PDB file of C-alpha atoms in Angstrom:
ATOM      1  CA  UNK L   1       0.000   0.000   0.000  1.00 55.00           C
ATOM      2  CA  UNK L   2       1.378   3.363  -0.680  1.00 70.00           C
ATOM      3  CA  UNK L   3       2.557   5.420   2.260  1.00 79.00           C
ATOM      4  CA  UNK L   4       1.581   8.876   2.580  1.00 81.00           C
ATOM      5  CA  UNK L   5       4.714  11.229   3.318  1.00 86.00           C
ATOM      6  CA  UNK L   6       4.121  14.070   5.382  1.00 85.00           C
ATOM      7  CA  UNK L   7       6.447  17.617   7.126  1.00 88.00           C
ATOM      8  CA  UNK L   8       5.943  20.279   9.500  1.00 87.00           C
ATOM      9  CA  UNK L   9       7.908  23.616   8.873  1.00 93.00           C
ATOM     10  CA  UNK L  10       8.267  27.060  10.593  1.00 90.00           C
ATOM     11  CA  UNK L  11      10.192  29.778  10.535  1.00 90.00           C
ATOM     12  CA  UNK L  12      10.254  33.105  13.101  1.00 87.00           C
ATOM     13  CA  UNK L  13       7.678  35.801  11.815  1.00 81.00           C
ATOM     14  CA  UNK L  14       9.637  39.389  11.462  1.00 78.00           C
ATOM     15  CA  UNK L  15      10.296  40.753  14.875  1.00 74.00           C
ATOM     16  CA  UNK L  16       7.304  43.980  13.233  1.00 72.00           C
ATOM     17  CA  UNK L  17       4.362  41.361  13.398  1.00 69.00           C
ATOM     18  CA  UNK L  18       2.213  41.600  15.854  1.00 64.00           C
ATOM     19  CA  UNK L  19       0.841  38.212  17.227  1.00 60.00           C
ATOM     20  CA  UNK L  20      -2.611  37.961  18.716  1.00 59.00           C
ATOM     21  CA  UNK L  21      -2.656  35.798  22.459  1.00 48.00           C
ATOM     22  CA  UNK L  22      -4.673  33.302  21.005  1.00 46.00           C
ATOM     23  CA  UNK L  23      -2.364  32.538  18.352  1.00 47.00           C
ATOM     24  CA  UNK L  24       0.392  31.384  20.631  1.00 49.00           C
ATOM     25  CA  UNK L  25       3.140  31.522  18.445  1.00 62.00           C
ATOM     26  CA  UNK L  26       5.796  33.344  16.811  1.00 76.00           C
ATOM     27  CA  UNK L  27       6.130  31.401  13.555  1.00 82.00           C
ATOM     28  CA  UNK L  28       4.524  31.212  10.462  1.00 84.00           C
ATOM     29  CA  UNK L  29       4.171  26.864  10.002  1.00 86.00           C
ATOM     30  CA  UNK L  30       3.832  24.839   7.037  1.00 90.00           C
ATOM     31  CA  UNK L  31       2.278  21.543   6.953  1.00 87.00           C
ATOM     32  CA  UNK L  32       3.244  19.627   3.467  1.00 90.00           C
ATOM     33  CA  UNK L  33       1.763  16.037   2.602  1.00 86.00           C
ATOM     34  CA  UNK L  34       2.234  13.989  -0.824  1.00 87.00           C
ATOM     35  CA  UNK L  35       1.488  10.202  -2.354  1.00 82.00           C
ATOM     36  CA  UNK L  36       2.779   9.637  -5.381  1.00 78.00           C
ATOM     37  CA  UNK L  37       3.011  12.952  -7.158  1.00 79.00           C
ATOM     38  CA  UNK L  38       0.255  14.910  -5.385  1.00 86.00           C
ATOM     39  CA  UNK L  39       1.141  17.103  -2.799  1.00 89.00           C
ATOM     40  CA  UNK L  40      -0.771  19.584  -0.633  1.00 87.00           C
ATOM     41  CA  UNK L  41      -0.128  22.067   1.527  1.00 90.00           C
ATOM     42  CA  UNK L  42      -1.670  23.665   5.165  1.00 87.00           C
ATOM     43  CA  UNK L  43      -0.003  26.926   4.925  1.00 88.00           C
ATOM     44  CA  UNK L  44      -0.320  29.685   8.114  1.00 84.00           C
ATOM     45  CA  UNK L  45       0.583  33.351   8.941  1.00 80.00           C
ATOM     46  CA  UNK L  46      -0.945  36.090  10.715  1.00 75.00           C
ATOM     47  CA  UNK L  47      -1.641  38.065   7.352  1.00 75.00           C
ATOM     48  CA  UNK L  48      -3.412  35.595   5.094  1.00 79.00           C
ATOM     49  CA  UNK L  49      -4.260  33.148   7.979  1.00 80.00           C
ATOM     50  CA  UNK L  50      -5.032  29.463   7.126  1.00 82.00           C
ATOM     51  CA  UNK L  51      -4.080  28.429   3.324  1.00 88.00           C
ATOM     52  CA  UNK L  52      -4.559  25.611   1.953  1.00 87.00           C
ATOM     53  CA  UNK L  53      -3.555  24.274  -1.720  1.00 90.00           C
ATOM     54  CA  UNK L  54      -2.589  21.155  -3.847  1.00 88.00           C
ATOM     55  CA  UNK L  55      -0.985  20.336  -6.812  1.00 90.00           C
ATOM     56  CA  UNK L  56       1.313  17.955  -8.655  1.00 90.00           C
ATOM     57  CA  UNK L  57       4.778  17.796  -8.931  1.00 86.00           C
ATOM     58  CA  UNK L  58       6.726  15.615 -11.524  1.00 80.00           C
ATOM     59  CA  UNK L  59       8.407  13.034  -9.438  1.00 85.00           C
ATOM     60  CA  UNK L  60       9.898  12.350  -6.148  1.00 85.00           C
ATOM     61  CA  UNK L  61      12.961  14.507  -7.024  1.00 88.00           C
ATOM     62  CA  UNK L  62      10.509  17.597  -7.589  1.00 91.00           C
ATOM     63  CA  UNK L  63       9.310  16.926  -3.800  1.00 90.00           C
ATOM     64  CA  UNK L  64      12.525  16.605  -2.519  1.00 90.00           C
ATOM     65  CA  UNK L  65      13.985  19.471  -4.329  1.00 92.00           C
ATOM     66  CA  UNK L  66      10.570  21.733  -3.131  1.00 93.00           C
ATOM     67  CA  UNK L  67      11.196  20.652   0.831  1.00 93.00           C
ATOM     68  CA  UNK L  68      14.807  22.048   0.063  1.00 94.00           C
ATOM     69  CA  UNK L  69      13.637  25.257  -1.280  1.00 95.00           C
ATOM     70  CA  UNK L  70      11.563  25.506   1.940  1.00 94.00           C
ATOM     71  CA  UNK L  71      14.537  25.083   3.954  1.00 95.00           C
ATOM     72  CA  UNK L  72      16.559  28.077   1.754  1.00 95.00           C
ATOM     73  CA  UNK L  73      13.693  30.569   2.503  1.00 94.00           C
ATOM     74  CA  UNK L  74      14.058  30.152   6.210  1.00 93.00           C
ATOM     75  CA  UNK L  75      11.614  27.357   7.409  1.00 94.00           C
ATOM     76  CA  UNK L  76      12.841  24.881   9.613  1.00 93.00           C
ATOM     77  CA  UNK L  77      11.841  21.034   8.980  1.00 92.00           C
ATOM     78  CA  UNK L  78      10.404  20.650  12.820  1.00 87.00           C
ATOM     79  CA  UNK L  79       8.585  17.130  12.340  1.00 82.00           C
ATOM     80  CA  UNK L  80       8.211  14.587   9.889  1.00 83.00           C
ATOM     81  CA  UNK L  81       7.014  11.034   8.865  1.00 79.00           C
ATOM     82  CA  UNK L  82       4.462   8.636   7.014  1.00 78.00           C
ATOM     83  CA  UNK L  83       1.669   6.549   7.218  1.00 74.00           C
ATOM     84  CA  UNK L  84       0.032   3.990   5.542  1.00 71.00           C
ATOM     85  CA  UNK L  85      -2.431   5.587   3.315  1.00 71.00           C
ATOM     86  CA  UNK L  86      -6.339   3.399   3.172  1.00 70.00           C
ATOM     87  CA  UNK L  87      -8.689   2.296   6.243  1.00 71.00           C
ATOM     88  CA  UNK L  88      -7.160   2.432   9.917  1.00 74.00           C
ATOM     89  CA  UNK L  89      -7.030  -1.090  11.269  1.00 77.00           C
ATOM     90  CA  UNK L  90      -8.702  -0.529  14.223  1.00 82.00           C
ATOM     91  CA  UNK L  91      -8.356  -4.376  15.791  1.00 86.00           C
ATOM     92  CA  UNK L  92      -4.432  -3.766  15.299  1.00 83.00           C
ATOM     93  CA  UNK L  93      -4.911  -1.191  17.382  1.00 84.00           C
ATOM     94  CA  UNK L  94      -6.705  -2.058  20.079  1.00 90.00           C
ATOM     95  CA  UNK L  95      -3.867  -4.955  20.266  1.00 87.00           C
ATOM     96  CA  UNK L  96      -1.553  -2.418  20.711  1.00 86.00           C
ATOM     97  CA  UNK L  97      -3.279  -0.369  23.406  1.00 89.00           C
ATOM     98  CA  UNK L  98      -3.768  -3.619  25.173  1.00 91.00           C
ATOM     99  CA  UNK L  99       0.217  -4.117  24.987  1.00 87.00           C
ATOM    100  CA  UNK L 100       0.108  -0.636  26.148  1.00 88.00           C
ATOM    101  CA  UNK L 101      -2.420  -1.172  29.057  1.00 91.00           C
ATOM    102  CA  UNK L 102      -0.716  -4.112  30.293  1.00 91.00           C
ATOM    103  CA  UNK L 103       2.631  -2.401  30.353  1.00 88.00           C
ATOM    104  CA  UNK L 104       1.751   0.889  32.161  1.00 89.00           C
ATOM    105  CA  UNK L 105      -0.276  -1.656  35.003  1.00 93.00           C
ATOM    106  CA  UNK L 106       3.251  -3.580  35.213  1.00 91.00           C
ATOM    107  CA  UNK L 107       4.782   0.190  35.608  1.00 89.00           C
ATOM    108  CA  UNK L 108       1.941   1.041  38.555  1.00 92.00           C
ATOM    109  CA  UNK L 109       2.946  -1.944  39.779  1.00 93.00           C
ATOM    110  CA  UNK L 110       5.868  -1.735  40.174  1.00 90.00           C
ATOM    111  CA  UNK L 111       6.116   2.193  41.029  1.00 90.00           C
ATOM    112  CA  UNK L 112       3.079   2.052  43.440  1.00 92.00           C
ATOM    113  CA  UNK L 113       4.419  -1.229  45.090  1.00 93.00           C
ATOM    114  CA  UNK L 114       4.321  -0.580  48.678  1.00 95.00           C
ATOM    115  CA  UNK L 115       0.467   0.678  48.135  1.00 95.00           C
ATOM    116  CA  UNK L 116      -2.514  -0.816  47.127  1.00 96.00           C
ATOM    117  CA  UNK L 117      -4.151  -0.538  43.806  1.00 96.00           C
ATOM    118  CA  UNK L 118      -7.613   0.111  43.697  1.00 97.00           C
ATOM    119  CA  UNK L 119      -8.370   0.746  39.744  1.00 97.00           C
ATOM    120  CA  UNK L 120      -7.020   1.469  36.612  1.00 97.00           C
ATOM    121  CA  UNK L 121      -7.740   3.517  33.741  1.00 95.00           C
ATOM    122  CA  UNK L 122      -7.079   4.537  30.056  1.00 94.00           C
ATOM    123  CA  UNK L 123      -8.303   8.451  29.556  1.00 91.00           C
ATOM    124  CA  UNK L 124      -8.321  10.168  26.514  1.00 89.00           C
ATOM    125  CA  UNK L 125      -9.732  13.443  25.527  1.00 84.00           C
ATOM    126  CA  UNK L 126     -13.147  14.138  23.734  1.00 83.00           C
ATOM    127  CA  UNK L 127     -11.153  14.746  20.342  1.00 78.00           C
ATOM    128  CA  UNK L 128      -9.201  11.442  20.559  1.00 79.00           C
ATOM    129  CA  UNK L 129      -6.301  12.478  20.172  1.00 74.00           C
ATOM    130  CA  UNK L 130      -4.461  11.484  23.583  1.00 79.00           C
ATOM    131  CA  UNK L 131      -4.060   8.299  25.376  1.00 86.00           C
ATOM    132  CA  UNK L 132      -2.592   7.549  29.033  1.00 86.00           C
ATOM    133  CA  UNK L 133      -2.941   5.583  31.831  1.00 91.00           C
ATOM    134  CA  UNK L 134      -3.870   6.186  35.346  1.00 93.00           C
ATOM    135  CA  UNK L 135      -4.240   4.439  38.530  1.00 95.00           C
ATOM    136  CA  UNK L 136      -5.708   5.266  41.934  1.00 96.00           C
ATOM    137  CA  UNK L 137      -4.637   3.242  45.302  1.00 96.00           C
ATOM    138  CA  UNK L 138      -5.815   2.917  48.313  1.00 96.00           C
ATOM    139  CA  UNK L 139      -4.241   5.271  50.151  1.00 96.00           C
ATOM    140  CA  UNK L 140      -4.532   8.287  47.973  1.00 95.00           C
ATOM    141  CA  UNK L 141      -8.242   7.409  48.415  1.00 95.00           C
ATOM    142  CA  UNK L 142      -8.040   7.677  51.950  1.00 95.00           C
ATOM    143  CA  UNK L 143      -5.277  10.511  52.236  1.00 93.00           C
ATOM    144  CA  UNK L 144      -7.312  12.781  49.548  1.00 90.00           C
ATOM    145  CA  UNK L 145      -6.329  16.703  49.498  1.00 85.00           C
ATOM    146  CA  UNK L 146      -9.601  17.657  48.454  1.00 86.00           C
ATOM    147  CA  UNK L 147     -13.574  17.614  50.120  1.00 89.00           C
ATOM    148  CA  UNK L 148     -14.640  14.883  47.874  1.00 91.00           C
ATOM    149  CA  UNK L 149     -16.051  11.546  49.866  1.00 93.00           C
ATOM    150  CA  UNK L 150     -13.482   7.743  49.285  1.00 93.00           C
ATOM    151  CA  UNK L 151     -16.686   6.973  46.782  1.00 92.00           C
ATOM    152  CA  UNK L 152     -16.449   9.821  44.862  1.00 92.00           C
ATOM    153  CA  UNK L 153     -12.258   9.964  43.968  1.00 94.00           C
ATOM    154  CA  UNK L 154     -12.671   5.950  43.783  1.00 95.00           C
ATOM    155  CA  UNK L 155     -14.638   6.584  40.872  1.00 93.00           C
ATOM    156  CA  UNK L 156     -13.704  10.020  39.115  1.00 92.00           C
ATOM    157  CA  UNK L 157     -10.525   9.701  37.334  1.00 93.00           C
ATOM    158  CA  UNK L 158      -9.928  13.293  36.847  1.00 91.00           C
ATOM    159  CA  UNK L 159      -9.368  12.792  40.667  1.00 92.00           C
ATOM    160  CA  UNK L 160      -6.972  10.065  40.303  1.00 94.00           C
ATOM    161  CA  UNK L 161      -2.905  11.088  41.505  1.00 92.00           C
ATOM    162  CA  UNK L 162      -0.947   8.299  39.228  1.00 92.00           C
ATOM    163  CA  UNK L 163      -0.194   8.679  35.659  1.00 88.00           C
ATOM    164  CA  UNK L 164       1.837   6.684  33.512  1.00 83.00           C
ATOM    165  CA  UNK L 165       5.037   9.084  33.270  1.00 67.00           C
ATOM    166  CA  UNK L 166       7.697   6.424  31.761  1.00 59.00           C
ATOM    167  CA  UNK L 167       9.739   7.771  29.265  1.00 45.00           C
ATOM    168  CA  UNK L 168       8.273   7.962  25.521  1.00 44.00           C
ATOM    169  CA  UNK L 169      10.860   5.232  24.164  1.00 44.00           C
ATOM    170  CA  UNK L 170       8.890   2.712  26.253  1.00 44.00           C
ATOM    171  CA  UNK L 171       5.688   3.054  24.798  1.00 50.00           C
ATOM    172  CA  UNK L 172       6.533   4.078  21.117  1.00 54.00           C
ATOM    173  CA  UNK L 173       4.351   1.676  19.376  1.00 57.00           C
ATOM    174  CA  UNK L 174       1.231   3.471  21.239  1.00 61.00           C
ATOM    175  CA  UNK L 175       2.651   7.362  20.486  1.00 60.00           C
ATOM    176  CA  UNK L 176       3.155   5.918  17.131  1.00 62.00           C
ATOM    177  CA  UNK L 177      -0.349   4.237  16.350  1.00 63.00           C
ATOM    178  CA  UNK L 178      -1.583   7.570  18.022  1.00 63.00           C
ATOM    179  CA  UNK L 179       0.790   9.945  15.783  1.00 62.00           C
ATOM    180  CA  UNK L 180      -0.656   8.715  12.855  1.00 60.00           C
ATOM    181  CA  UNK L 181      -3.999   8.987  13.464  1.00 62.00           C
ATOM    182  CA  UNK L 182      -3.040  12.867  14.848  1.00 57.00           C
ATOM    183  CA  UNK L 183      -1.356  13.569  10.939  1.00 55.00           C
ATOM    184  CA  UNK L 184      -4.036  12.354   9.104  1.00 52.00           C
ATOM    185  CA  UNK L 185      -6.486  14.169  11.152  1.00 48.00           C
ATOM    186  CA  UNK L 186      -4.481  17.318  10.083  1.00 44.00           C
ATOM    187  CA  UNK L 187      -6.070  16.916   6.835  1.00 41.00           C
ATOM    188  CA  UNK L 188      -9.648  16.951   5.662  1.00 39.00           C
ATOM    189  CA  UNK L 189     -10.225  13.858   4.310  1.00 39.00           C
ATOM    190  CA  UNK L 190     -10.402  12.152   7.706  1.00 41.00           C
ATOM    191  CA  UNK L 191      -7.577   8.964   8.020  1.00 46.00           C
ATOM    192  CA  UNK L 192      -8.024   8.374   4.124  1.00 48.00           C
ATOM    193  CA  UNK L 193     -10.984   6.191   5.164  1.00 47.00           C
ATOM    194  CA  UNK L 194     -13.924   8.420   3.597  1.00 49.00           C
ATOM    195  CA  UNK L 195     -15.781   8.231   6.935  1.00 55.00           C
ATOM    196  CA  UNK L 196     -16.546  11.797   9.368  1.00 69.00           C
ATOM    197  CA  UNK L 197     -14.803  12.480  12.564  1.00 75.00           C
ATOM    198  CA  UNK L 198     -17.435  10.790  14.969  1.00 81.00           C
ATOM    199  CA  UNK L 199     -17.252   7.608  13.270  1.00 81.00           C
ATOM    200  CA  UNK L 200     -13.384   7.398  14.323  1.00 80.00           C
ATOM    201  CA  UNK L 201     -14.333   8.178  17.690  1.00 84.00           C
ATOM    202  CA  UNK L 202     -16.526   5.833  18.406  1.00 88.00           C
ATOM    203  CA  UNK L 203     -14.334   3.295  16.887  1.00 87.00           C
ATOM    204  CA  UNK L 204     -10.885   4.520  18.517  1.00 87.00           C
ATOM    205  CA  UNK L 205     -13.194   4.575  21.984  1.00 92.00           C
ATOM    206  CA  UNK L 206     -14.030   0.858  21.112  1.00 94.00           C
ATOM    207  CA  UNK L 207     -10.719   0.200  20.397  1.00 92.00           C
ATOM    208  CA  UNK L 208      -9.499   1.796  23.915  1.00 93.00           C
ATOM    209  CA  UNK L 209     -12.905  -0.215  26.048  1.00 96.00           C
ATOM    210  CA  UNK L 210     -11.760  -3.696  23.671  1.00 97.00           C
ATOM    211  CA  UNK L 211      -8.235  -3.606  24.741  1.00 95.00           C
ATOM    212  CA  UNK L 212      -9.377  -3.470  28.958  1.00 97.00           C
ATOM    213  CA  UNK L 213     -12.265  -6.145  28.310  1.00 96.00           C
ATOM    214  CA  UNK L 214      -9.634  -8.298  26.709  1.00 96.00           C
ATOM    215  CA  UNK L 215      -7.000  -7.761  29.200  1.00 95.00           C
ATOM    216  CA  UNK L 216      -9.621  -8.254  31.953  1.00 95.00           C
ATOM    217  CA  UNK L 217     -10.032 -11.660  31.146  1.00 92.00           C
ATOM    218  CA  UNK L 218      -6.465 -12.457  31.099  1.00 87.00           C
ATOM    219  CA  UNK L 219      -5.147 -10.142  33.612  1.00 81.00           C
ATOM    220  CA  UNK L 220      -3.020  -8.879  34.969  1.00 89.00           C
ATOM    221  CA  UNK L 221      -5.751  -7.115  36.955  1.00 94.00           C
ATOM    222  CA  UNK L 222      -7.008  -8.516  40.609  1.00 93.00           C
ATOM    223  CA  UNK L 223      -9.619 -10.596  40.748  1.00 92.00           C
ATOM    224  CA  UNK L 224     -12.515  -8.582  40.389  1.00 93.00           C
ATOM    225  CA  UNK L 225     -14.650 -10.964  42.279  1.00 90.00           C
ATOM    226  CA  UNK L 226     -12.573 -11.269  45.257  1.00 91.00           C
ATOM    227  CA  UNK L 227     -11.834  -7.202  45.562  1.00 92.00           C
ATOM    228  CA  UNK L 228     -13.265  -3.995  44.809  1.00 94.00           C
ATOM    229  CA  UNK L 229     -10.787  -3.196  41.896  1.00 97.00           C
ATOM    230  CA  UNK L 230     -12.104  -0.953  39.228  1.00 97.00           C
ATOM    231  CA  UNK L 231     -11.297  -0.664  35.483  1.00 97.00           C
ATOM    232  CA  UNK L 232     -12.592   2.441  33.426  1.00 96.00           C
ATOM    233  CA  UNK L 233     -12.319   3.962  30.010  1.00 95.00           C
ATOM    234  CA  UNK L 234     -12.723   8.108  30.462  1.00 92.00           C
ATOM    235  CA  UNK L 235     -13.316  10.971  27.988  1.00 91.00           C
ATOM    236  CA  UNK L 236     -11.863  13.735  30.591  1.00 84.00           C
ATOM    237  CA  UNK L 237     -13.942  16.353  30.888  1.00 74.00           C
ATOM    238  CA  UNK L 238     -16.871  15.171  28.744  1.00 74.00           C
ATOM    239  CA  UNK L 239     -20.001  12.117  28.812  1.00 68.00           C
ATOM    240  CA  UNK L 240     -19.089   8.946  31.315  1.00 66.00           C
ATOM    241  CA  UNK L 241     -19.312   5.563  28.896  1.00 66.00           C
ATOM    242  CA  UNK L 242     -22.551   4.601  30.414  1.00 82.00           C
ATOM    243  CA  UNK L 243     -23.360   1.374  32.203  1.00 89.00           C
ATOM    244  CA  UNK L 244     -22.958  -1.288  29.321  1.00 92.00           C
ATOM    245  CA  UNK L 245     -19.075   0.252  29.300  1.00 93.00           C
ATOM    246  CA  UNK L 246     -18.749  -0.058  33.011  1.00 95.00           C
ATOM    247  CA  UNK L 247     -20.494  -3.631  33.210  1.00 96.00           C
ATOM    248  CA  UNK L 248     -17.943  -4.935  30.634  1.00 96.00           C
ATOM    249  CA  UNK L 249     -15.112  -3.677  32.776  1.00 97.00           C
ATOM    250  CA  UNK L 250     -16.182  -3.973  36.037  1.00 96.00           C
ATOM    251  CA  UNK L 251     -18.864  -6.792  38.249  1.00 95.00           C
ATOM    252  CA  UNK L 252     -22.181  -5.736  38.423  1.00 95.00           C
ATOM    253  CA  UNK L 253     -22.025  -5.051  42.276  1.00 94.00           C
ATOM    254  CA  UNK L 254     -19.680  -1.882  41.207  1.00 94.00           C
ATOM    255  CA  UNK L 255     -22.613  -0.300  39.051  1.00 93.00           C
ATOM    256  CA  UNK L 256     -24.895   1.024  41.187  1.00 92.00           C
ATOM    257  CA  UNK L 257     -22.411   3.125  43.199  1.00 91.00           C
ATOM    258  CA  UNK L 258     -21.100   4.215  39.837  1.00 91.00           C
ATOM    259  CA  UNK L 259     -24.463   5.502  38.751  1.00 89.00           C
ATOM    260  CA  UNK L 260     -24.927   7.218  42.239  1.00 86.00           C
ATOM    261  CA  UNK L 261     -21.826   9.761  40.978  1.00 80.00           C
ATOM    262  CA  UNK L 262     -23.509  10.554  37.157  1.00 67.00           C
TER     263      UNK L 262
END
């Protein structure tokens, strides 16, 4: 399958342009992307704002030679990379979220070690465009900072202390499955898979509530039926999943204390 190519530039705007707040930069950026001989562009700056065009070049060398010509009018190549042009396999990567998952327990695990864990989570943002782990124990439920009851922080993972903070070379197969759906979202045929933007998020949320369900019945988790151990997929700061999400993590005894909190 063809791989689409993609670049980031910028270069410093002239020290006489003045930058709105909200634009919180100092650089006019250039986003570049070609297959084959096509190649488009994402072009910004504060006097003609967002620009977008397309067009095709000759051959590779034309591409290469353009990207150079960048570089000679002051732009600075600042990120870079490819991806497989076509659908997103989606069951590839929920396997690799669930490699993810089970690796950033093993990390709480290990980190957390002289404390007991009481749940674990994967928490993304409503855009889907993040992905981390967290983890509450038992004693950061009892020794909370804040005027919220043991029930409540067991179950909100905003309130949750532990995230996974392991350096990014651990987990690159995660920031790269996640990368990739980031630069295709950067253009506006969403992940070359002719579908809209709510369709991926309900299937990259399915992916995220898959990989837990599987690992659930494999472990490494406690034994749900023995302890109170929870397991949740959050949108931070937006809907909760609902109780079919929460009854495919979690025993049924769980649910009625989770529905207390929506």
């Amino acid at each position: 399958m063809e791989a689409v190519r993609w670049a980031r530039f910028q270069k410093p705007l002239p020290a006489d342009i003045p930058v709105k707040h909200f634009q919180q930069s100092r650089y006019q950026w250039k986003r570049v992307k070609w297959k084959e001989q096509e190649l488009s562009e994402q072009d910004w700056s504060p006097s003609s704002g967002l620009v977008e065009s397309s067009r095709r070049l000759e051959s590779a060398i034309k591409v290469d030679a353009y990207l150079e010509e960048l570089v000679s009018q002051g732009f600075t190549r600042v990120a870079e990379g490819s991806y497989p042009s076509g659908p997103t396999d989606y069951r590839q990567l929920s396997k690799v979220i669930k490699d993810y998952a089970e690796s950033a327990f093993q990390g709480f695990q290990q980190a957390l070690k002289d404390e007991t864990l009481r749940g674990f989570a994967l928490a993304t943002d409503s855009d889907a465009m993040t992905l981390d782990a967290r983890a509450i124990t038992e004693e950061a439920i009892q020794n909370r900072s804040n005027d919220l009851s043991a029930e409540e922080v067991f179950f909100i993972v905003e309130e949750w202390p532990y995230g996974d903070e392991r350096c990014v070379d651990h987990i690159s197969s995660l920031n790269n499955a996640i990368d990739v759906l980031n630069a295709k979202r950067e253009w506006h045929v969403p992940f070359d898979r002719q579908v809209d933007f709510e369709d991926h998020r309900t299937m990259f949320f399915e992916a995220c509530i898959s990989a837990l369900e599987e690992l659930r019945k494999l472990g490494p988790f406690p034994d749900q039926n023995q302890t109170d151990f929870l397991l949740l997929f959050e949108v931070m700061a937006d809907e909760r999943r609902g109780r079919e999400t929460f009854l495919r993590l979690n025993p049924s005894r769980l649910l009625s204390a989770y529905e207390r909190l929506g």
